[in-house]
Amino acid sequence: MGPALSREADYARPQREARAVFAVLGVKLETTTRCEIAKDWERESISLDLARKYLKAQTTLHAEFIAPDFPLKTNSILDPNNEYASAFCTADEIREFSATTKQEIASSEIGARGTVNSKKYSFPVFDSKFQRAVLIVTSGGTSYKRTPTGLWSSGWEGHSEAMVFEKTHGQWRLVTNALLWTR
């Protein structure tokens, strides 16, 4: 959808519009936990049906849409002043944090609990006029509990949804969201 991002100047508008979309989403960084948000963008695709319905994509291709591989990480869009740096982690840092939390609970006294939350956002897929956008949000977590027989884990439980935004009179608003999957 739209031209490829090839020059640094091409990033200014998508970056500005993405910040505005995320502002509507209302990500509350002050309540996030350590390593809760992935620094890398979610790469889950948007179905052709969703693109046709909400982005008004007129295409004869039978394909899915994916956000561009934007050069800035999520923390650059969500936390440009780097006030909540500990909330954002790479995939390796998230795995390390999860393993550390799991080990801490396993070596704690019976009844100790802990949860590792995770959230991954796609860069918004905008229509060619920057009037509509679809954003994929994948959220979930793993809970741990120290029991008399050892460590109990819920396994990762979560869901993914497509959030659809529309710009009216220069302001973005959330129009709808569609559950993509849950486990």
mmCIF file with all atom_site columns, N, CA and C in Angstrom, residues 45-93:
data_model
loop_
_atom_site.group_PDB
_atom_site.id
_atom_site.type_symbol
_atom_site.label_atom_id
_atom_site.label_alt_id
_atom_site.label_comp_id
_atom_site.label_asym_id
_atom_site.label_entity_id
_atom_site.label_seq_id
_atom_site.pdbx_PDB_ins_code
_atom_site.Cartn_x
_atom_site.Cartn_y
_atom_site.Cartn_z
_atom_site.occupancy
_atom_site.B_iso_or_equiv
_atom_site.pdbx_formal_charge
_atom_site.auth_seq_id
_atom_site.auth_comp_id
_atom_site.auth_asym_id
_atom_site.auth_atom_id
_atom_site.pdbx_PDB_model_num
ATOM 1   N N  . SER A 1 45 ? 0.583   -10.388 9.548  1.00 0.00 ? 45 SER A N  1
ATOM 2   C CA . SER A 1 45 ? -0.034  -9.760  8.379  1.00 0.00 ? 45 SER A CA 1
ATOM 3   C C  . SER A 1 45 ? -1.503  -9.421  8.618  1.00 0.00 ? 45 SER A C  1
ATOM 4   N N  . ILE A 1 46 ? -1.982  -8.518  7.785  1.00 0.00 ? 46 ILE A N  1
ATOM 5   C CA . ILE A 1 46 ? -3.385  -8.112  7.774  1.00 0.00 ? 46 ILE A CA 1
ATOM 6   C C  . ILE A 1 46 ? -4.038  -8.831  6.601  1.00 0.00 ? 46 ILE A C  1
ATOM 7   N N  . SER A 1 47 ? -5.123  -9.508  6.855  1.00 0.00 ? 47 SER A N  1
ATOM 8   C CA . SER A 1 47 ? -5.764  -10.281 5.790  1.00 0.00 ? 47 SER A CA 1
ATOM 9   C C  . SER A 1 47 ? -6.275  -9.379  4.672  1.00 0.00 ? 47 SER A C  1
ATOM 10  N N  . LEU A 1 48 ? -6.398  -9.952  3.494  1.00 0.00 ? 48 LEU A N  1
ATOM 11  C CA . LEU A 1 48 ? -6.925  -9.223  2.344  1.00 0.00 ? 48 LEU A CA 1
ATOM 12  C C  . LEU A 1 48 ? -8.337  -8.715  2.628  1.00 0.00 ? 48 LEU A C  1
ATOM 13  N N  . ASP A 1 49 ? -9.153  -9.549  3.277  1.00 0.00 ? 49 ASP A N  1
ATOM 14  C CA . ASP A 1 49 ? -10.515 -9.130  3.608  1.00 0.00 ? 49 ASP A CA 1
ATOM 15  C C  . ASP A 1 49 ? -10.517 -7.882  4.499  1.00 0.00 ? 49 ASP A C  1
ATOM 16  N N  . LEU A 1 50 ? -9.663  -7.879  5.509  1.00 0.00 ? 50 LEU A N  1
ATOM 17  C CA . LEU A 1 50 ? -9.564  -6.727  6.415  1.00 0.00 ? 50 LEU A CA 1
ATOM 18  C C  . LEU A 1 50 ? -9.062  -5.496  5.661  1.00 0.00 ? 50 LEU A C  1
ATOM 19  N N  . ALA A 1 51 ? -8.068  -5.675  4.810  1.00 0.00 ? 51 ALA A N  1
ATOM 20  C CA . ALA A 1 51 ? -7.537  -4.549  4.027  1.00 0.00 ? 51 ALA A CA 1
ATOM 21  C C  . ALA A 1 51 ? -8.594  -3.994  3.080  1.00 0.00 ? 51 ALA A C  1
ATOM 22  N N  . ARG A 1 52 ? -9.339  -4.870  2.451  1.00 0.00 ? 52 ARG A N  1
ATOM 23  C CA . ARG A 1 52 ? -10.398 -4.399  1.550  1.00 0.00 ? 52 ARG A CA 1
ATOM 24  C C  . ARG A 1 52 ? -11.481 -3.647  2.309  1.00 0.00 ? 52 ARG A C  1
ATOM 25  N N  . LYS A 1 53 ? -11.856 -4.183  3.449  1.00 0.00 ? 53 LYS A N  1
ATOM 26  C CA . LYS A 1 53 ? -12.956 -3.593  4.215  1.00 0.00 ? 53 LYS A CA 1
ATOM 27  C C  . LYS A 1 53 ? -12.573 -2.254  4.851  1.00 0.00 ? 53 LYS A C  1
ATOM 28  N N  . TYR A 1 54 ? -11.404 -2.203  5.485  1.00 0.00 ? 54 TYR A N  1
ATOM 29  C CA . TYR A 1 54 ? -11.071 -1.017  6.265  1.00 0.00 ? 54 TYR A CA 1
ATOM 30  C C  . TYR A 1 54 ? -10.082 -0.068  5.599  1.00 0.00 ? 54 TYR A C  1
ATOM 31  N N  . LEU A 1 55 ? -9.220  -0.583  4.749  1.00 0.00 ? 55 LEU A N  1
ATOM 32  C CA . LEU A 1 55 ? -8.279  0.290   4.064  1.00 0.00 ? 55 LEU A CA 1
ATOM 33  C C  . LEU A 1 55 ? -8.750  0.606   2.648  1.00 0.00 ? 55 LEU A C  1
ATOM 34  N N  . LYS A 1 56 ? -9.887  0.031   2.307  1.00 0.00 ? 56 LYS A N  1
ATOM 35  C CA . LYS A 1 56 ? -10.480 0.221   0.981  1.00 0.00 ? 56 LYS A CA 1
ATOM 36  C C  . LYS A 1 56 ? -9.491  -0.175  -0.118 1.00 0.00 ? 56 LYS A C  1
ATOM 37  N N  . ALA A 1 57 ? -8.743  -1.233  0.148  1.00 0.00 ? 57 ALA A N  1
ATOM 38  C CA . ALA A 1 57 ? -7.750  -1.725  -0.810 1.00 0.00 ? 57 ALA A CA 1
ATOM 39  C C  . ALA A 1 57 ? -8.461  -2.404  -1.973 1.00 0.00 ? 57 ALA A C  1
ATOM 40  N N  . GLN A 1 58 ? -8.291  -1.861  -3.125 1.00 0.00 ? 58 GLN A N  1
ATOM 41  C CA . GLN A 1 58 ? -8.871  -2.436  -4.344 1.00 0.00 ? 58 GLN A CA 1
ATOM 42  C C  . GLN A 1 58 ? -7.753  -3.180  -5.056 1.00 0.00 ? 58 GLN A C  1
ATOM 43  N N  . THR A 1 59 ? -7.724  -4.462  -4.880 1.00 0.00 ? 59 THR A N  1
ATOM 44  C CA . THR A 1 59 ? -6.658  -5.250  -5.476 1.00 0.00 ? 59 THR A CA 1
ATOM 45  C C  . THR A 1 59 ? -7.199  -6.572  -5.983 1.00 0.00 ? 59 THR A C  1
ATOM 46  N N  . THR A 1 60 ? -6.613  -7.030  -7.031 1.00 0.00 ? 60 THR A N  1
ATOM 47  C CA . THR A 1 60 ? -6.977  -8.350  -7.558 1.00 0.00 ? 60 THR A CA 1
ATOM 48  C C  . THR A 1 60 ? -6.013  -9.403  -7.041 1.00 0.00 ? 60 THR A C  1
ATOM 49  N N  . LEU A 1 61 ? -5.016  -8.969  -6.306 1.00 0.00 ? 61 LEU A N  1
ATOM 50  C CA . LEU A 1 61 ? -4.075  -9.918  -5.716 1.00 0.00 ? 61 LEU A CA 1
ATOM 51  C C  . LEU A 1 61 ? -4.748  -10.672 -4.587 1.00 0.00 ? 61 LEU A C  1
ATOM 52  N N  . HIS A 1 62 ? -4.386  -11.901 -4.440 1.00 0.00 ? 62 HIS A N  1
ATOM 53  C CA . HIS A 1 62 ? -4.857  -12.687 -3.297 1.00 0.00 ? 62 HIS A CA 1
ATOM 54  C C  . HIS A 1 62 ? -3.667  -12.795 -2.350 1.00 0.00 ? 62 HIS A C  1
ATOM 55  N N  . ALA A 1 63 ? -3.583  -11.817 -1.481 1.00 0.00 ? 63 ALA A N  1
ATOM 56  C CA . ALA A 1 63 ? -2.418  -11.708 -0.611 1.00 0.00 ? 63 ALA A CA 1
ATOM 57  C C  . ALA A 1 63 ? -2.835  -11.115 0.719  1.00 0.00 ? 63 ALA A C  1
ATOM 58  N N  . GLU A 1 64 ? -1.877  -11.019 1.611  1.00 0.00 ? 64 GLU A N  1
ATOM 59  C CA . GLU A 1 64 ? -2.090  -10.347 2.876  1.00 0.00 ? 64 GLU A CA 1
ATOM 60  C C  . GLU A 1 64 ? -1.158  -9.151  2.918  1.00 0.00 ? 64 GLU A C  1
ATOM 61  N N  . PHE A 1 65 ? -1.477  -8.192  3.763  1.00 0.00 ? 65 PHE A N  1
ATOM 62  C CA . PHE A 1 65 ? -0.699  -6.975  3.868  1.00 0.00 ? 65 PHE A CA 1
ATOM 63  C C  . PHE A 1 65 ? 0.100   -6.997  5.161  1.00 0.00 ? 65 PHE A C  1
ATOM 64  N N  . ILE A 1 66 ? 1.282   -6.435  5.095  1.00 0.00 ? 66 ILE A N  1
ATOM 65  C CA . ILE A 1 66 ? 2.126   -6.354  6.278  1.00 0.00 ? 66 ILE A CA 1
ATOM 66  C C  . ILE A 1 66 ? 2.691   -4.944  6.351  1.00 0.00 ? 66 ILE A C  1
ATOM 67  N N  . ALA A 1 67 ? 2.853   -4.434  7.543  1.00 0.00 ? 67 ALA A N  1
ATOM 68  C CA . ALA A 1 67 ? 3.385   -3.085  7.713  1.00 0.00 ? 67 ALA A CA 1
ATOM 69  C C  . ALA A 1 67 ? 4.803   -3.022  7.166  1.00 0.00 ? 67 ALA A C  1
ATOM 70  N N  . PRO A 1 68 ? 5.213   -1.840  6.726  1.00 0.00 ? 68 PRO A N  1
ATOM 71  C CA . PRO A 1 68 ? 6.585   -1.714  6.240  1.00 0.00 ? 68 PRO A CA 1
ATOM 72  C C  . PRO A 1 68 ? 7.574   -1.978  7.365  1.00 0.00 ? 68 PRO A C  1
ATOM 73  N N  . ASP A 1 69 ? 8.749   -2.404  6.998  1.00 0.00 ? 69 ASP A N  1
ATOM 74  C CA . ASP A 1 69 ? 9.804   -2.635  7.983  1.00 0.00 ? 69 ASP A CA 1
ATOM 75  C C  . ASP A 1 69 ? 10.381  -1.271  8.348  1.00 0.00 ? 69 ASP A C  1
ATOM 76  N N  . PHE A 1 70 ? 9.696   -0.598  9.254  1.00 0.00 ? 70 PHE A N  1
ATOM 77  C CA . PHE A 1 70 ? 10.049  0.769   9.624  1.00 0.00 ? 70 PHE A CA 1
ATOM 78  C C  . PHE A 1 70 ? 11.382  0.766   10.362 1.00 0.00 ? 70 PHE A C  1
ATOM 79  N N  . PRO A 1 71 ? 12.285  1.700   10.050 1.00 0.00 ? 71 PRO A N  1
ATOM 80  C CA . PRO A 1 71 ? 13.631  1.665   10.621 1.00 0.00 ? 71 PRO A CA 1
ATOM 81  C C  . PRO A 1 71 ? 13.704  2.003   12.114 1.00 0.00 ? 71 PRO A C  1
ATOM 82  N N  . LEU A 1 72 ? 12.729  2.723   12.641 1.00 0.00 ? 72 LEU A N  1
ATOM 83  C CA . LEU A 1 72 ? 12.734  3.035   14.068 1.00 0.00 ? 72 LEU A CA 1
ATOM 84  C C  . LEU A 1 72 ? 12.054  1.915   14.841 1.00 0.00 ? 72 LEU A C  1
ATOM 85  N N  . LYS A 1 73 ? 12.483  1.695   16.051 1.00 0.00 ? 73 LYS A N  1
ATOM 86  C CA . LYS A 1 73 ? 11.898  0.664   16.909 1.00 0.00 ? 73 LYS A CA 1
ATOM 87  C C  . LYS A 1 73 ? 10.681  1.234   17.640 1.00 0.00 ? 73 LYS A C  1
ATOM 88  N N  . THR A 1 74 ? 9.921   0.349   18.275 1.00 0.00 ? 74 THR A N  1
ATOM 89  C CA . THR A 1 74 ? 8.694   0.785   18.960 1.00 0.00 ? 74 THR A CA 1
ATOM 90  C C  . THR A 1 74 ? 8.966   1.859   20.008 1.00 0.00 ? 74 THR A C  1
ATOM 91  N N  . ASN A 1 75 ? 10.071  1.732   20.730 1.00 0.00 ? 75 ASN A N  1
ATOM 92  C CA . ASN A 1 75 ? 10.356  2.720   21.773 1.00 0.00 ? 75 ASN A CA 1
ATOM 93  C C  . ASN A 1 75 ? 10.563  4.119   21.184 1.00 0.00 ? 75 ASN A C  1
ATOM 94  N N  . SER A 1 76 ? 11.027  4.223   19.941 1.00 0.00 ? 76 SER A N  1
ATOM 95  C CA . SER A 1 76 ? 11.207  5.533   19.305 1.00 0.00 ? 76 SER A CA 1
ATOM 96  C C  . SER A 1 76 ? 9.875   6.211   19.012 1.00 0.00 ? 76 SER A C  1
ATOM 97  N N  . ILE A 1 77 ? 8.852   5.398   18.783 1.00 0.00 ? 77 ILE A N  1
ATOM 98  C CA . ILE A 1 77 ? 7.520   5.945   18.508 1.00 0.00 ? 77 ILE A CA 1
ATOM 99  C C  . ILE A 1 77 ? 6.749   6.158   19.802 1.00 0.00 ? 77 ILE A C  1
ATOM 100 N N  . LEU A 1 78 ? 6.771   5.160   20.689 1.00 0.00 ? 78 LEU A N  1
ATOM 101 C CA . LEU A 1 78 ? 5.974   5.220   21.922 1.00 0.00 ? 78 LEU A CA 1
ATOM 102 C C  . LEU A 1 78 ? 6.633   6.023   23.048 1.00 0.00 ? 78 LEU A C  1
ATOM 103 N N  . ASP A 1 79 ? 7.947   6.077   23.057 1.00 0.00 ? 79 ASP A N  1
ATOM 104 C CA . ASP A 1 79 ? 8.673   6.735   24.144 1.00 0.00 ? 79 ASP A CA 1
ATOM 105 C C  . ASP A 1 79 ? 9.836   7.557   23.583 1.00 0.00 ? 79 ASP A C  1
ATOM 106 N N  . PRO A 1 80 ? 9.521   8.589   22.783 1.00 0.00 ? 80 PRO A N  1
ATOM 107 C CA . PRO A 1 80 ? 10.596  9.340   22.120 1.00 0.00 ? 80 PRO A CA 1
ATOM 108 C C  . PRO A 1 80 ? 11.567  10.022  23.087 1.00 0.00 ? 80 PRO A C  1
ATOM 109 N N  . ASN A 1 81 ? 11.145  10.291  24.304 1.00 0.00 ? 81 ASN A N  1
ATOM 110 C CA . ASN A 1 81 ? 12.025  10.925  25.290 1.00 0.00 ? 81 ASN A CA 1
ATOM 111 C C  . ASN A 1 81 ? 12.759  9.916   26.165 1.00 0.00 ? 81 ASN A C  1
ATOM 112 N N  . ASN A 1 82 ? 12.576  8.642   25.880 1.00 0.00 ? 82 ASN A N  1
ATOM 113 C CA . ASN A 1 82 ? 13.277  7.554   26.581 1.00 0.00 ? 82 ASN A CA 1
ATOM 114 C C  . ASN A 1 82 ? 13.057  7.592   28.097 1.00 0.00 ? 82 ASN A C  1
ATOM 115 N N  . GLU A 1 83 ? 11.833  7.907   28.510 1.00 0.00 ? 83 GLU A N  1
ATOM 116 C CA . GLU A 1 83 ? 11.509  7.974   29.933 1.00 0.00 ? 83 GLU A CA 1
ATOM 117 C C  . GLU A 1 83 ? 11.227  6.600   30.538 1.00 0.00 ? 83 GLU A C  1
ATOM 118 N N  . TYR A 1 84 ? 10.833  5.636   29.701 1.00 0.00 ? 84 TYR A N  1
ATOM 119 C CA . TYR A 1 84 ? 10.440  4.314   30.180 1.00 0.00 ? 84 TYR A CA 1
ATOM 120 C C  . TYR A 1 84 ? 11.247  3.236   29.463 1.00 0.00 ? 84 TYR A C  1
ATOM 121 N N  . ALA A 1 85 ? 12.544  3.433   29.382 1.00 0.00 ? 85 ALA A N  1
ATOM 122 C CA . ALA A 1 85 ? 13.420  2.542   28.620 1.00 0.00 ? 85 ALA A CA 1
ATOM 123 C C  . ALA A 1 85 ? 13.317  1.088   29.069 1.00 0.00 ? 85 ALA A C  1
ATOM 124 N N  . SER A 1 86 ? 13.118  0.842   30.355 1.00 0.00 ? 86 SER A N  1
ATOM 125 C CA . SER A 1 86 ? 13.083  -0.541  30.844 1.00 0.00 ? 86 SER A CA 1
ATOM 126 C C  . SER A 1 86 ? 11.842  -1.307  30.369 1.00 0.00 ? 86 SER A C  1
ATOM 127 N N  . ALA A 1 87 ? 10.836  -0.613  29.893 1.00 0.00 ? 87 ALA A N  1
ATOM 128 C CA . ALA A 1 87 ? 9.622   -1.282  29.410 1.00 0.00 ? 87 ALA A CA 1
ATOM 129 C C  . ALA A 1 87 ? 9.834   -1.945  28.058 1.00 0.00 ? 87 ALA A C  1
ATOM 130 N N  . PHE A 1 88 ? 10.868  -1.529  27.322 1.00 0.00 ? 88 PHE A N  1
ATOM 131 C CA . PHE A 1 88 ? 11.115  -2.005  25.964 1.00 0.00 ? 88 PHE A CA 1
ATOM 132 C C  . PHE A 1 88 ? 12.329  -2.921  25.929 1.00 0.00 ? 88 PHE A C  1
ATOM 133 N N  . CYS A 1 89 ? 12.171  -4.073  25.302 1.00 0.00 ? 89 CYS A N  1
ATOM 134 C CA . CYS A 1 89 ? 13.277  -5.023  25.221 1.00 0.00 ? 89 CYS A CA 1
ATOM 135 C C  . CYS A 1 89 ? 13.303  -5.723  23.866 1.00 0.00 ? 89 CYS A C  1
ATOM 136 N N  . THR A 1 90 ? 14.483  -6.174  23.510 1.00 0.00 ? 90 THR A N  1
ATOM 137 C CA . THR A 1 90 ? 14.629  -6.997  22.315 1.00 0.00 ? 90 THR A CA 1
ATOM 138 C C  . THR A 1 90 ? 14.118  -8.398  22.643 1.00 0.00 ? 90 THR A C  1
ATOM 139 N N  . ALA A 1 91 ? 13.979  -9.231  21.650 1.00 0.00 ? 91 ALA A N  1
ATOM 140 C CA . ALA A 1 91 ? 13.519  -10.608 21.869 1.00 0.00 ? 91 ALA A CA 1
ATOM 141 C C  . ALA A 1 91 ? 14.456  -11.348 22.812 1.00 0.00 ? 91 ALA A C  1
ATOM 142 N N  . ASP A 1 92 ? 15.752  -11.166 22.666 1.00 0.00 ? 92 ASP A N  1
ATOM 143 C CA . ASP A 1 92 ? 16.721  -11.827 23.562 1.00 0.00 ? 92 ASP A CA 1
ATOM 144 C C  . ASP A 1 92 ? 16.585  -11.326 24.993 1.00 0.00 ? 92 ASP A C  1
ATOM 145 N N  . GLU A 1 93 ? 16.403  -10.022 25.158 1.00 0.00 ? 93 GLU A N  1
ATOM 146 C CA . GLU A 1 93 ? 16.236  -9.464  26.503 1.00 0.00 ? 93 GLU A CA 1
ATOM 147 C C  . GLU A 1 93 ? 14.952  -9.958  27.147 1.00 0.00 ? 93 GLU A C  1
#
